Amino acid sequence: MHEMSLCESLIDVIEDAGRRENFSRVRRVRVEIGRFAGVEIAALRFGFDVVARGTVVEGAALELHEAPGRAWCFDCGTNVDLPERLDPCPHCGGMRLQPTGGTEIRIMDLEVI
């Protein structure tokens, strides 16, 4: 389950920010997860609560926001939103698509004390 290692990485980044910005508790963490990032949301929520124990993030609310999958269509030259990674272009039906977004995982912001 790679979601546990993702949670460990997120919390490491947050704890580094806490040392740098001098905060001791986090109330809320907002994370953007791309539709194509391959993350199981339920497993990420579970992992976050487990990994957060004993850290500045313990007890923080985790808000997850999904970023759309995006791709460039070589056939019609359009940037398109895609519900699924292997879907055809919604404009022309072409299958020659280069993903341009939706694979990212990023911390949007923190509510801290």
PDB file of C-alpha atoms in Angstrom, residues 15-68:
ATOM      1  CA  GLU A  15       6.862  18.877  10.049  1.00  0.00           C
ATOM      2  CA  ASP A  16       9.716  20.534   8.131  1.00  0.00           C
ATOM      3  CA  ALA A  17       7.446  23.528   7.528  1.00  0.00           C
ATOM      4  CA  GLY A  18       6.547  23.564  11.243  1.00  0.00           C
ATOM      5  CA  ARG A  19      10.192  23.818  12.232  1.00  0.00           C
ATOM      6  CA  ARG A  20      10.844  26.490   9.609  1.00  0.00           C
ATOM      7  CA  GLU A  21       7.677  28.541  10.269  1.00  0.00           C
ATOM      8  CA  ASN A  22       7.528  27.877  14.021  1.00  0.00           C
ATOM      9  CA  PHE A  23       4.096  26.288  14.427  1.00  0.00           C
ATOM     10  CA  SER A  24       3.350  23.473  16.844  1.00  0.00           C
ATOM     11  CA  ARG A  25      -0.042  22.102  15.770  1.00  0.00           C
ATOM     12  CA  VAL A  26      -1.945  21.635  12.556  1.00  0.00           C
ATOM     13  CA  ARG A  27      -5.738  21.807  12.577  1.00  0.00           C
ATOM     14  CA  ARG A  28      -6.389  21.199   8.897  1.00  0.00           C
ATOM     15  CA  VAL A  29      -4.469  19.935   5.891  1.00  0.00           C
ATOM     16  CA  ARG A  30      -5.837  20.497   2.384  1.00  0.00           C
ATOM     17  CA  VAL A  31      -4.319  18.235  -0.258  1.00  0.00           C
ATOM     18  CA  GLU A  32      -4.939  18.213  -3.990  1.00  0.00           C
ATOM     19  CA  ILE A  33      -4.791  14.791  -5.620  1.00  0.00           C
ATOM     20  CA  GLY A  34      -4.876  14.425  -9.366  1.00  0.00           C
ATOM     21  CA  ARG A  35      -7.408  12.070 -10.842  1.00  0.00           C
ATOM     22  CA  PHE A  36      -4.596  10.057 -12.478  1.00  0.00           C
ATOM     23  CA  ALA A  37      -2.327   9.948  -9.394  1.00  0.00           C
ATOM     24  CA  GLY A  38      -3.261   6.348  -8.625  1.00  0.00           C
ATOM     25  CA  VAL A  39      -4.189   7.057  -5.010  1.00  0.00           C
ATOM     26  CA  GLU A  40      -6.835   5.087  -3.139  1.00  0.00           C
ATOM     27  CA  ILE A  41      -8.599   7.821  -1.158  1.00  0.00           C
ATOM     28  CA  ALA A  42      -9.890   5.585   1.659  1.00  0.00           C
ATOM     29  CA  ALA A  43      -6.424   4.103   2.176  1.00  0.00           C
ATOM     30  CA  LEU A  44      -4.878   7.593   2.195  1.00  0.00           C
ATOM     31  CA  ARG A  45      -7.328   8.790   4.865  1.00  0.00           C
ATOM     32  CA  PHE A  46      -6.641   5.728   7.007  1.00  0.00           C
ATOM     33  CA  GLY A  47      -2.889   6.013   6.535  1.00  0.00           C
ATOM     34  CA  PHE A  48      -2.882   9.699   7.345  1.00  0.00           C
ATOM     35  CA  ASP A  49      -4.558   9.135  10.725  1.00  0.00           C
ATOM     36  CA  VAL A  50      -2.159   6.312  11.579  1.00  0.00           C
ATOM     37  CA  VAL A  51       1.038   8.088  10.483  1.00  0.00           C
ATOM     38  CA  ALA A  52      -0.016  11.403  12.090  1.00  0.00           C
ATOM     39  CA  ARG A  53      -0.006   9.930  15.612  1.00  0.00           C
ATOM     40  CA  GLY A  54       2.582  11.657  17.770  1.00  0.00           C
ATOM     41  CA  THR A  55       3.278  14.408  15.204  1.00  0.00           C
ATOM     42  CA  VAL A  56       2.205  18.054  14.858  1.00  0.00           C
ATOM     43  CA  VAL A  57      -0.484  16.767  12.497  1.00  0.00           C
ATOM     44  CA  GLU A  58      -2.178  14.417  14.980  1.00  0.00           C
ATOM     45  CA  GLY A  59      -5.926  15.105  15.072  1.00  0.00           C
ATOM     46  CA  ALA A  60      -5.858  17.414  12.046  1.00  0.00           C
ATOM     47  CA  ALA A  61      -8.716  17.322   9.572  1.00  0.00           C
ATOM     48  CA  LEU A  62      -7.635  16.042   6.166  1.00  0.00           C
ATOM     49  CA  GLU A  63      -9.448  17.643   3.229  1.00  0.00           C
ATOM     50  CA  LEU A  64      -8.835  16.025  -0.129  1.00  0.00           C
ATOM     51  CA  HIS A  65      -9.596  17.838  -3.383  1.00  0.00           C
ATOM     52  CA  GLU A  66      -9.514  16.040  -6.706  1.00  0.00           C
ATOM     53  CA  ALA A  67      -7.778  17.739  -9.628  1.00  0.00           C
ATOM     54  CA  PRO A  68      -9.125  16.779 -13.045  1.00  0.00           C
TER      55      PRO A  68
END
